[in-house]
C-alpha cells in the first residue's frame, strides 16, 4: 500500500495512539495518588487507634484487579495469576475481619 491509502485507513479507524497514551498515563498517575492517600489515611487511622481495614481492602481490590487484568492480557506470566488469587484470598479475609468488628462470628 502507498502512504495515502495508509493515512486514509488510519483516519477512518478513528484511533488516536497519543490520546490512548495520555489516558493510560493519567490513570497511572491518579491511581498512584489514590494509593498514597489511602496509605496515609490508613497510617493516620492506625496511629489514632481507629479501625483501618476498610482502606486495606480498597488497596487490595485495586491491586488484585490489576493483577488479573494483566494476567488476562499477558497469559504467559503466571506471577500475575498467583498474585490475583492471593489477592482474592486476602480480600475475603479482610472482609471477614471488617465484619467481625460489627458482628460476632
PDB file of C-alpha atoms in Angstrom:
ATOM      1  CA  UNK A   1       0.000   0.000   0.000  1.00  0.00           C
ATOM      2  CA  UNK A   2       1.079   3.507  -0.565  1.00  0.00           C
ATOM      3  CA  UNK A   3       1.258   6.198   2.072  1.00  0.00           C
ATOM      4  CA  UNK A   4      -2.005   7.886   1.075  1.00  0.00           C
ATOM      5  CA  UNK A   5      -4.026   4.704   1.499  1.00  0.00           C
ATOM      6  CA  UNK A   6      -2.420   4.023   4.866  1.00  0.00           C
ATOM      7  CA  UNK A   7      -3.224   7.533   6.033  1.00  0.00           C
ATOM      8  CA  UNK A   8      -6.857   7.287   4.888  1.00  0.00           C
ATOM      9  CA  UNK A   9      -7.245   3.918   6.580  1.00  0.00           C
ATOM     10  CA  UNK A  10      -5.778   5.212   9.841  1.00  0.00           C
ATOM     11  CA  UNK A  11      -8.086   8.234   9.778  1.00  0.00           C
ATOM     12  CA  UNK A  12     -11.142   6.032   9.223  1.00  0.00           C
ATOM     13  CA  UNK A  13     -10.270   3.843  12.205  1.00  0.00           C
ATOM     14  CA  UNK A  14     -10.589   6.886  14.488  1.00  0.00           C
ATOM     15  CA  UNK A  15      -7.839   5.579  16.781  1.00  0.00           C
ATOM     16  CA  UNK A  16      -5.500   8.110  18.297  1.00  0.00           C
ATOM     17  CA  UNK A  17      -2.428   6.468  19.819  1.00  0.00           C
ATOM     18  CA  UNK A  18      -1.391   9.682  21.548  1.00  0.00           C
ATOM     19  CA  UNK A  19      -4.790  10.013  23.218  1.00  0.00           C
ATOM     20  CA  UNK A  20      -4.605   6.402  24.436  1.00  0.00           C
ATOM     21  CA  UNK A  21      -1.124   7.010  25.847  1.00  0.00           C
ATOM     22  CA  UNK A  22      -2.323  10.132  27.678  1.00  0.00           C
ATOM     23  CA  UNK A  23      -5.307   8.250  29.131  1.00  0.00           C
ATOM     24  CA  UNK A  24      -3.086   5.424  30.327  1.00  0.00           C
ATOM     25  CA  UNK A  25      -0.609   7.849  31.869  1.00  0.00           C
ATOM     26  CA  UNK A  26      -3.399   9.775  33.619  1.00  0.00           C
ATOM     27  CA  UNK A  27      -4.853   6.567  35.081  1.00  0.00           C
ATOM     28  CA  UNK A  28      -1.432   5.572  36.387  1.00  0.00           C
ATOM     29  CA  UNK A  29      -0.891   8.968  37.986  1.00  0.00           C
ATOM     30  CA  UNK A  30      -4.370   9.080  39.513  1.00  0.00           C
ATOM     31  CA  UNK A  31      -4.086   5.564  40.954  1.00  0.00           C
ATOM     32  CA  UNK A  32      -0.696   6.423  42.391  1.00  0.00           C
ATOM     33  CA  UNK A  33      -2.142   9.460  44.132  1.00  0.00           C
ATOM     34  CA  UNK A  34      -5.164   7.496  45.379  1.00  0.00           C
ATOM     35  CA  UNK A  35      -2.817   4.801  46.683  1.00  0.00           C
ATOM     36  CA  UNK A  36      -0.733   7.339  48.595  1.00  0.00           C
ATOM     37  CA  UNK A  37      -3.852   8.936  50.078  1.00  0.00           C
ATOM     38  CA  UNK A  38      -5.197   5.541  51.173  1.00  0.00           C
ATOM     39  CA  UNK A  39      -1.852   4.596  52.703  1.00  0.00           C
ATOM     40  CA  UNK A  40      -1.714   7.938  54.509  1.00  0.00           C
ATOM     41  CA  UNK A  41      -5.252   7.575  55.841  1.00  0.00           C
ATOM     42  CA  UNK A  42      -4.530   4.006  56.928  1.00  0.00           C
ATOM     43  CA  UNK A  43      -1.467   5.125  58.883  1.00  0.00           C
ATOM     44  CA  UNK A  44      -3.415   8.038  60.390  1.00  0.00           C
ATOM     45  CA  UNK A  45      -6.270   5.777  61.497  1.00  0.00           C
ATOM     46  CA  UNK A  46      -3.820   3.207  62.881  1.00  0.00           C
ATOM     47  CA  UNK A  47      -1.928   5.818  64.923  1.00  0.00           C
ATOM     48  CA  UNK A  48      -5.161   7.136  66.416  1.00  0.00           C
ATOM     49  CA  UNK A  49      -6.430   3.647  67.248  1.00  0.00           C
ATOM     50  CA  UNK A  50      -9.256   3.617  64.726  1.00  0.00           C
ATOM     51  CA  UNK A  51     -10.195   0.659  62.598  1.00  0.00           C
ATOM     52  CA  UNK A  52      -8.381   0.824  59.241  1.00  0.00           C
ATOM     53  CA  UNK A  53      -9.077  -2.465  57.418  1.00  0.00           C
ATOM     54  CA  UNK A  54     -11.527  -0.759  55.035  1.00  0.00           C
ATOM     55  CA  UNK A  55      -8.682   1.124  53.367  1.00  0.00           C
ATOM     56  CA  UNK A  56      -6.599  -2.032  53.176  1.00  0.00           C
ATOM     57  CA  UNK A  57      -9.494  -3.770  51.405  1.00  0.00           C
ATOM     58  CA  UNK A  58      -9.710  -0.922  48.883  1.00  0.00           C
ATOM     59  CA  UNK A  59      -5.994  -1.145  48.088  1.00  0.00           C
ATOM     60  CA  UNK A  60      -6.207  -4.925  47.849  1.00  0.00           C
ATOM     61  CA  UNK A  61      -9.137  -4.716  45.448  1.00  0.00           C
ATOM     62  CA  UNK A  62      -7.247  -2.334  43.197  1.00  0.00           C
ATOM     63  CA  UNK A  63      -4.086  -4.432  43.168  1.00  0.00           C
ATOM     64  CA  UNK A  64      -5.973  -7.698  42.668  1.00  0.00           C
ATOM     65  CA  UNK A  65      -7.963  -6.359  39.739  1.00  0.00           C
ATOM     66  CA  UNK A  66      -4.786  -5.009  38.153  1.00  0.00           C
ATOM     67  CA  UNK A  67      -3.099  -8.410  38.551  1.00  0.00           C
ATOM     68  CA  UNK A  68      -5.994 -10.277  36.921  1.00  0.00           C
ATOM     69  CA  UNK A  69      -6.268  -7.775  34.072  1.00  0.00           C
ATOM     70  CA  UNK A  70      -2.551  -8.066  33.405  1.00  0.00           C
ATOM     71  CA  UNK A  71      -2.726 -11.871  33.500  1.00  0.00           C
ATOM     72  CA  UNK A  72      -5.656 -11.821  31.053  1.00  0.00           C
ATOM     73  CA  UNK A  73      -3.650  -9.798  28.556  1.00  0.00           C
ATOM     74  CA  UNK A  74      -0.252 -11.408  29.237  1.00  0.00           C
ATOM     75  CA  UNK A  75      -1.164 -15.059  29.884  1.00  0.00           C
ATOM     76  CA  UNK A  76       2.387 -16.421  29.901  1.00  0.00           C
ATOM     77  CA  UNK A  77       3.127 -14.640  33.187  1.00  0.00           C
ATOM     78  CA  UNK A  78       1.881 -16.991  35.948  1.00  0.00           C
ATOM     79  CA  UNK A  79       3.056 -14.484  38.563  1.00  0.00           C
ATOM     80  CA  UNK A  80       0.005 -12.323  37.892  1.00  0.00           C
ATOM     81  CA  UNK A  81      -2.375 -15.266  38.299  1.00  0.00           C
ATOM     82  CA  UNK A  82      -0.802 -16.224  41.623  1.00  0.00           C
ATOM     83  CA  UNK A  83      -0.913 -12.588  42.741  1.00  0.00           C
ATOM     84  CA  UNK A  84      -4.591 -12.307  41.767  1.00  0.00           C
ATOM     85  CA  UNK A  85      -5.578 -15.486  43.603  1.00  0.00           C
ATOM     86  CA  UNK A  86      -3.617 -14.405  46.677  1.00  0.00           C
ATOM     87  CA  UNK A  87      -5.338 -11.045  46.481  1.00  0.00           C
ATOM     88  CA  UNK A  88      -8.796 -12.614  46.413  1.00  0.00           C
ATOM     89  CA  UNK A  89      -7.951 -14.733  49.462  1.00  0.00           C
ATOM     90  CA  UNK A  90      -6.651 -11.636  51.231  1.00  0.00           C
ATOM     91  CA  UNK A  91      -9.770  -9.648  50.313  1.00  0.00           C
ATOM     92  CA  UNK A  92     -12.052 -12.368  51.653  1.00  0.00           C
ATOM     93  CA  UNK A  93     -10.098 -12.439  54.908  1.00  0.00           C
ATOM     94  CA  UNK A  94     -10.225  -8.642  55.077  1.00  0.00           C
ATOM     95  CA  UNK A  95     -13.993  -8.606  54.629  1.00  0.00           C
ATOM     96  CA  UNK A  96     -14.356 -11.138  57.444  1.00  0.00           C
ATOM     97  CA  UNK A  97     -12.133  -9.016  59.682  1.00  0.00           C
ATOM     98  CA  UNK A  98     -14.194  -5.940  58.812  1.00  0.00           C
ATOM     99  CA  UNK A  99     -17.460  -7.738  59.519  1.00  0.00           C
ATOM    100  CA  UNK A 100     -16.111  -9.121  62.785  1.00  0.00           C
ATOM    101  CA  UNK A 101     -15.877  -5.553  64.060  1.00  0.00           C
ATOM    102  CA  UNK A 102     -19.655  -5.241  63.725  1.00  0.00           C
ATOM    103  CA  UNK A 103     -20.829  -8.814  64.289  1.00  0.00           C
ATOM    104  CA  UNK A 104     -19.510 -11.627  66.456  1.00  0.00           C
ATOM    105  CA  UNK A 105     -18.667 -14.702  64.408  1.00  0.00           C
TER     106      UNK A 105
END
